[in-house]
Amino acid sequence: MMASRGLRLLQDVRMLVAESWCHGADARDVDGFEVDPWDAAAASWSLLGAMVAVLEREVSRGRELPLAELGSALYALGDLIDTDSLVDWNDDPRQTQSNVLTVLDRAAAAYRDNCAVFEVSLN
């Protein structure tokens, strides 16, 4: 079965964060200066910045993510993050790239589980 677009969103966000993570800005260039997450100069991303970058890339290709799938991806993340703000959580001084990646992995696993439950309940 092909991965849903919401799950792919989480996986693509993980790839950006794994490449290089930042805090205190949505994205930074190679010199550490703040840039827009979708800027070609972006070289590191916060959790929210990576999500915005992936969504912007999809829109630029004419493939907007359905709100239901975006909502499911955010819901999976929300269950694992103990704050209402992805920015506050990402920018916590104790936060690490490794922890952000772990949360994204757990959110992707929860997303798959939730989708399986939804599929079963529809039949």
Coordinates of N, CA, C and O in Angstrom, one line a residue:
M1 N 0.8 -1.2 0.0 CA 0.0 0.0 0.0 C 0.9 1.3 0.0 O 1.9 1.3 0.7
M2 N 0.5 2.2 -0.8 CA 1.3 3.5 -0.9 C 1.1 4.3 0.4 O 0.0 4.3 0.9
A3 N 2.1 4.9 0.9 CA 2.0 5.8 2.1 C 1.1 6.9 1.8 O 1.1 7.5 0.7
S4 N 0.2 7.3 2.8 CA -0.6 8.4 2.6 C 0.2 9.7 2.6 O 1.3 9.7 3.0
R5 N -0.4 10.7 2.1 CA 0.3 12.0 2.0 C 0.6 12.6 3.3 O 1.7 13.2 3.5
G6 N -0.2 12.4 4.3 CA 0.0 12.8 5.7 C 1.2 12.1 6.3 O 2.1 12.8 6.9
L7 N 1.3 10.8 6.0 CA 2.5 10.1 6.5 C 3.8 10.5 5.8 O 4.8 10.7 6.4
R8 N 3.6 10.7 4.5 CA 4.8 11.2 3.7 C 5.2 12.6 4.2 O 6.4 12.9 4.2
L9 N 4.3 13.4 4.6 CA 4.6 14.7 5.2 C 5.5 14.5 6.4 O 6.6 15.2 6.5
L10 N 5.1 13.7 7.3 CA 5.9 13.4 8.5 C 7.3 12.9 8.1 O 8.3 13.3 8.7
Q11 N 7.4 12.0 7.2 CA 8.6 11.4 6.7 C 9.5 12.5 6.1 O 10.7 12.5 6.3
D12 N 8.9 13.3 5.2 CA 9.7 14.4 4.6 C 10.2 15.4 5.6 O 11.4 15.9 5.5
V13 N 9.4 15.7 6.6 CA 9.8 16.7 7.6 C 11.0 16.1 8.4 O 12.0 16.7 8.7
R14 N 10.9 14.8 8.7 CA 12.0 14.1 9.4 C 13.3 14.1 8.6 O 14.4 14.3 9.1
M15 N 13.2 14.0 7.2 CA 14.4 14.0 6.4 C 15.1 15.4 6.5 O 16.3 15.5 6.6
L16 N 14.3 16.5 6.5 CA 14.9 17.8 6.6 C 15.5 18.0 8.0 O 16.6 18.5 8.1
V17 N 14.8 17.6 9.1 CA 15.3 17.8 10.4 C 16.6 16.9 10.6 O 17.5 17.3 11.3
A18 N 16.6 15.7 10.0 CA 17.8 14.9 10.1 C 19.0 15.5 9.4 O 20.1 15.3 9.8
E19 N 18.7 16.2 8.3 CA 19.7 16.8 7.5 C 20.4 17.9 8.3 O 21.6 17.9 8.5
S20 N 19.6 18.7 9.0 CA 20.1 19.8 9.9 C 19.0 20.4 10.6 O 18.0 20.9 10.0
W21 N 19.1 20.5 11.9 CA 18.0 21.0 12.7 C 18.5 22.4 13.3 O 19.7 22.6 13.6
C22 N 17.5 23.3 13.6 CA 17.9 24.5 14.2 C 16.8 24.9 15.2 O 15.7 24.3 15.2
H23 N 17.1 25.8 16.1 CA 16.1 26.4 17.0 C 16.3 27.9 17.0 O 17.3 28.4 16.6
G24 N 15.2 28.6 17.5 CA 15.3 30.0 17.5 C 14.9 30.7 16.2 O 14.9 31.9 16.1
A25 N 14.6 29.9 15.2 CA 14.2 30.4 13.9 C 13.5 29.2 13.2 O 13.8 28.1 13.5
D26 N 12.7 29.5 12.2 CA 12.0 28.4 11.4 C 13.1 27.8 10.5 O 13.0 26.6 10.3
A27 N 14.0 28.5 10.0 CA 15.1 28.0 9.2 C 16.3 28.9 9.2 O 16.2 30.1 9.5
R28 N 17.4 28.4 8.9 CA 18.7 29.1 8.9 C 19.5 28.7 7.6 O 19.4 27.6 7.2
D29 N 20.3 29.7 7.1 CA 21.2 29.3 6.0 C 22.5 28.7 6.6 O 22.6 28.5 7.8
V30 N 23.4 28.4 5.7 CA 24.7 27.7 6.2 C 25.5 28.6 7.1 O 26.3 28.1 7.9
D31 N 25.3 29.9 7.1 CA 26.0 30.8 8.0 C 25.2 31.1 9.3 O 25.7 31.8 10.1
G32 N 24.1 30.4 9.4 CA 23.3 30.6 10.7 C 22.3 31.7 10.7 O 21.7 32.0 11.7
F33 N 22.2 32.4 9.6 CA 21.3 33.5 9.5 C 19.8 33.0 9.2 O 19.7 32.1 8.4
E34 N 18.9 33.7 9.8 CA 17.5 33.3 9.7 C 17.0 33.5 8.2 O 17.3 34.6 7.6
V35 N 16.4 32.5 7.6 CA 15.8 32.6 6.3 C 14.4 32.0 6.3 O 14.0 31.3 7.3
D36 N 13.6 32.2 5.3 CA 12.3 31.5 5.2 C 12.5 30.0 5.0 O 13.5 29.7 4.3
P37 N 11.7 29.2 5.6 CA 11.9 27.8 5.5 C 11.9 27.2 4.0 O 12.5 26.3 3.7
W38 N 11.2 27.9 3.1 CA 11.1 27.5 1.7 C 12.2 28.1 0.9 O 12.4 27.8 -0.3
D39 N 13.0 29.0 1.5 CA 14.1 29.6 0.7 C 15.1 28.6 0.3 O 15.5 27.7 1.1
A40 N 15.6 28.7 -0.9 CA 16.6 27.8 -1.4 C 17.9 27.8 -0.6 O 18.7 26.8 -0.6
A41 N 18.1 28.9 0.1 CA 19.3 29.0 1.0 C 19.2 28.3 2.3 O 20.2 28.2 3.0
A42 N 18.0 27.9 2.6 CA 17.7 27.2 3.9 C 18.6 25.9 4.0 O 18.6 25.1 3.1
A43 N 19.3 25.8 5.1 CA 20.2 24.7 5.3 C 19.8 23.9 6.6 O 20.3 22.8 6.8
S44 N 19.0 24.5 7.5 CA 18.6 23.8 8.7 C 17.2 24.3 9.0 O 16.9 25.5 8.7
W45 N 16.4 23.5 9.7 CA 15.0 23.8 9.9 C 14.6 23.4 11.3 O 15.1 22.4 11.9
S46 N 13.7 24.2 11.9 CA 13.0 23.8 13.1 C 11.9 22.8 12.7 O 11.7 22.5 11.5
L47 N 11.3 22.2 13.7 CA 10.2 21.3 13.4 C 9.1 21.9 12.6 O 8.7 21.5 11.5
L48 N 8.7 23.1 13.0 CA 7.6 23.8 12.3 C 8.2 24.3 10.9 O 7.5 24.2 9.9
G49 N 9.4 24.8 10.9 CA 10.0 25.3 9.7 C 10.1 24.2 8.6 O 9.8 24.4 7.4
A50 N 10.5 23.0 9.1 CA 10.5 21.8 8.1 C 9.1 21.5 7.6 O 9.0 21.2 6.4
M51 N 8.1 21.6 8.5 CA 6.8 21.3 8.0 C 6.3 22.3 7.0 O 5.8 22.0 5.9
V52 N 6.6 23.6 7.2 CA 6.3 24.7 6.3 C 7.0 24.5 5.0 O 6.4 24.6 3.9
A53 N 8.3 24.1 5.0 CA 9.1 23.9 3.8 C 8.5 22.8 3.0 O 8.4 22.9 1.8
V54 N 8.2 21.7 3.6 CA 7.6 20.5 2.9 C 6.3 20.9 2.3 O 6.0 20.6 1.1
L55 N 5.4 21.6 3.0 CA 4.1 22.0 2.5 C 4.2 23.0 1.4 O 3.5 22.9 0.4
E56 N 5.2 23.9 1.5 CA 5.4 24.9 0.4 C 5.9 24.2 -0.8 O 5.5 24.5 -1.9
R57 N 6.8 23.2 -0.7 CA 7.3 22.4 -1.8 C 6.1 21.7 -2.5 O 6.0 21.7 -3.8
E58 N 5.2 21.1 -1.8 CA 4.1 20.5 -2.3 C 3.2 21.4 -3.1 O 2.8 21.2 -4.2
V59 N 2.9 22.6 -2.5 CA 2.1 23.6 -3.2 C 2.8 24.1 -4.5 O 2.1 24.3 -5.5
S60 N 4.1 24.3 -4.5 CA 4.8 24.7 -5.6 C 4.7 23.7 -6.8 O 4.9 24.1 -7.9
R61 N 4.5 22.5 -6.4 CA 4.3 21.4 -7.4 C 2.9 21.2 -7.8 O 2.5 20.2 -8.5
G62 N 2.0 22.1 -7.3 CA 0.6 21.9 -7.6 C -0.1 20.8 -6.8 O -1.2 20.3 -7.3
R63 N 0.5 20.4 -5.7 CA -0.1 19.2 -5.0 C -0.3 19.6 -3.5 O 0.4 19.2 -2.6
E64 N -1.4 20.4 -3.3 CA -1.7 20.8 -1.9 C -2.1 19.5 -1.1 O -2.7 18.7 -1.6
L65 N -1.7 19.5 0.1 CA -2.0 18.4 1.0 C -3.4 18.6 1.5 O -3.8 19.7 2.0
P66 N -4.3 17.5 1.4 CA -5.6 17.7 1.9 C -5.6 18.0 3.4 O -4.8 17.5 4.1
L67 N -6.5 18.9 3.8 CA -6.6 19.3 5.2 C -6.7 18.1 6.2 O -6.1 18.1 7.3
A68 N -7.5 17.1 5.8 CA -7.7 15.9 6.7 C -6.3 15.2 6.9 O -6.1 14.8 8.1
E69 N -5.5 15.1 5.9 CA -4.2 14.4 6.1 C -3.2 15.3 6.9 O -2.5 14.8 7.7
L70 N -3.3 16.6 6.6 CA -2.4 17.5 7.4 C -2.9 17.5 8.9 O -2.1 17.4 9.8
G71 N -4.2 17.5 9.1 CA -4.7 17.4 10.4 C -4.3 16.1 11.1 O -3.9 16.1 12.3
S72 N -4.3 15.0 10.4 CA -3.9 13.7 11.0 C -2.5 13.7 11.4 O -2.1 13.2 12.4
A73 N -1.6 14.3 10.5 CA -0.2 14.4 10.8 C 0.1 15.3 12.1 O 0.8 14.9 13.0
L74 N -0.6 16.4 12.1 CA -0.5 17.3 13.3 C -1.0 16.7 14.6 O -0.5 16.9 15.6
Y75 N -2.1 15.9 14.4 CA -2.7 15.3 15.6 C -1.7 14.2 16.1 O -1.5 14.1 17.3
A76 N -1.1 13.5 15.2 CA -0.1 12.5 15.7 C 1.1 13.2 16.4 O 1.5 12.7 17.4
L77 N 1.5 14.3 15.9 CA 2.5 15.1 16.6 C 2.0 15.6 17.9 O 2.7 15.6 19.0
G78 N 0.8 16.2 17.9 CA 0.2 16.8 19.1 C 0.1 15.8 20.3 O 0.2 16.2 21.4
D79 N -0.1 14.6 20.0 CA -0.2 13.6 21.1 C 1.1 13.4 21.8 O 1.2 12.9 22.9
L80 N 2.2 13.7 21.1 CA 3.6 13.5 21.7 C 4.2 14.7 22.2 O 5.3 14.6 22.9
I81 N 3.7 15.9 21.9 CA 4.3 17.1 22.3 C 3.5 17.8 23.4 O 2.3 18.0 23.2
D82 N 4.1 18.0 24.5 CA 3.3 18.5 25.7 C 3.3 20.0 25.8 O 3.6 20.6 26.8
T83 N 2.8 20.6 24.7 CA 2.6 22.1 24.6 C 1.7 22.4 23.4 O 1.6 21.5 22.5
D84 N 1.1 23.5 23.4 CA 0.3 23.9 22.3 C 1.1 24.5 21.1 O 0.5 24.8 20.1
S85 N 2.3 24.7 21.3 CA 3.2 25.4 20.4 C 4.4 24.6 19.9 O 5.2 24.2 20.7
L86 N 4.4 24.2 18.6 CA 5.5 23.5 18.1 C 6.8 24.4 18.2 O 7.9 23.8 18.4
V87 N 6.7 25.7 18.1 CA 7.8 26.6 18.2 C 8.4 26.5 19.6 O 9.6 26.4 19.8
D88 N 7.5 26.7 20.6 CA 8.0 26.6 22.0 C 8.7 25.3 22.3 O 9.7 25.3 23.0
W89 N 8.1 24.2 21.8 CA 8.6 22.9 22.1 C 10.0 22.7 21.4 O 10.9 22.3 22.0
N90 N 10.1 23.1 20.1 CA 11.3 23.0 19.4 C 12.4 23.9 20.0 O 13.6 23.5 20.1
D91 N 12.0 25.1 20.5 CA 13.0 26.1 20.9 C 13.4 25.9 22.4 O 14.2 26.7 22.9
D92 N 12.8 25.0 23.1 CA 13.1 24.7 24.5 C 14.6 24.5 24.6 O 15.2 23.7 23.8
P93 N 15.4 25.2 25.5 CA 16.8 25.0 25.5 C 17.3 23.6 25.7 O 18.4 23.3 25.4
R94 N 16.4 22.8 26.3 CA 16.8 21.4 26.5 C 16.6 20.5 25.3 O 16.9 19.3 25.3
Q95 N 15.9 21.0 24.3 CA 15.6 20.2 23.1 C 16.8 19.8 22.3 O 17.8 20.6 22.2
T96 N 16.8 18.6 21.7 CA 17.9 18.2 20.9 C 17.3 17.7 19.5 O 16.1 17.3 19.4
Q97 N 18.2 17.7 18.5 CA 17.8 17.1 17.2 C 17.4 15.7 17.4 O 16.4 15.3 16.7
S98 N 18.1 14.9 18.1 CA 17.8 13.5 18.3 C 16.3 13.3 18.9 O 15.6 12.5 18.4
N99 N 16.0 14.2 19.8 CA 14.6 14.1 20.4 C 13.6 14.4 19.4 O 12.5 13.8 19.3
V100 N 13.8 15.5 18.6 CA 12.9 15.9 17.5 C 12.7 14.7 16.6 O 11.5 14.4 16.2
L101 N 13.8 14.1 16.2 CA 13.7 12.9 15.2 C 12.9 11.8 15.9 O 12.1 11.1 15.2
T102 N 13.1 11.5 17.1 CA 12.4 10.4 17.8 C 10.9 10.7 17.8 O 10.1 9.8 17.6
V103 N 10.5 12.0 18.1 CA 9.1 12.3 18.1 C 8.5 12.2 16.7 O 7.4 11.7 16.6
L104 N 9.2 12.6 15.7 CA 8.7 12.4 14.3 C 8.6 10.9 14.0 O 7.6 10.6 13.3
D105 N 9.5 10.1 14.4 CA 9.4 8.6 14.2 C 8.1 8.1 14.9 O 7.4 7.3 14.3
R106 N 8.0 8.5 16.1 CA 6.8 8.0 16.9 C 5.5 8.6 16.3 O 4.5 7.8 16.3
A107 N 5.5 9.8 15.8 CA 4.3 10.4 15.2 C 4.0 9.6 13.9 O 2.8 9.3 13.6
A108 N 5.0 9.2 13.1 CA 4.8 8.5 11.9 C 4.2 7.1 12.2 O 3.3 6.6 11.6
A109 N 4.7 6.5 13.3 CA 4.2 5.2 13.7 C 2.7 5.3 14.2 O 1.9 4.5 13.8
A110 N 2.4 6.3 14.9 CA 1.1 6.6 15.4 C 0.1 6.9 14.3 O -1.0 6.5 14.2
Y111 N 0.6 7.6 13.3 CA -0.2 8.0 12.1 C -0.6 6.7 11.4 O -1.7 6.5 11.0
R112 N 0.3 5.8 11.2 CA 0.0 4.5 10.5 C -1.0 3.7 11.3 O -1.9 3.2 10.8
D113 N -0.8 3.7 12.6 CA -1.8 3.0 13.5 C -3.1 3.6 13.4 O -4.1 2.9 13.3
N114 N -3.2 4.9 13.5 CA -4.5 5.6 13.4 C -5.2 5.4 12.1 O -6.4 5.2 12.0
C115 N -4.4 5.4 11.0 CA -5.0 5.2 9.7 C -5.5 3.7 9.5 O -6.6 3.5 9.0
A116 N -4.8 2.8 10.1 CA -5.3 1.4 10.1 C -6.6 1.3 10.9 O -7.5 0.6 10.4
V117 N -6.7 2.0 12.0 CA -8.0 1.9 12.8 C -9.1 2.6 11.9 O -10.2 2.1 11.9
F118 N -8.8 3.7 11.3 CA -9.8 4.4 10.5 C -10.3 3.5 9.4 O -11.5 3.4 9.1
E119 N -9.4 2.8 8.7 CA -9.7 1.9 7.6 C -10.6 0.8 8.0 O -11.6 0.5 7.4
V120 N -10.3 0.2 9.2 CA -11.1 -0.9 9.7 C -12.5 -0.4 10.1 O -13.5 -1.0 9.8
S121 N -12.6 0.8 10.7 CA -13.8 1.3 11.2 C -14.8 1.7 10.0 O -16.0 1.8 10.2
L122 N -14.2 2.0 8.9 CA -15.1 2.4 7.8 C -15.8 1.2 7.1 O -16.8 1.4 6.4
N123 N -15.3 0.1 7.3 CA -15.8 -1.1 6.6 C -16.9 -1.8 7.4 O -16.9 -2.0 8.5

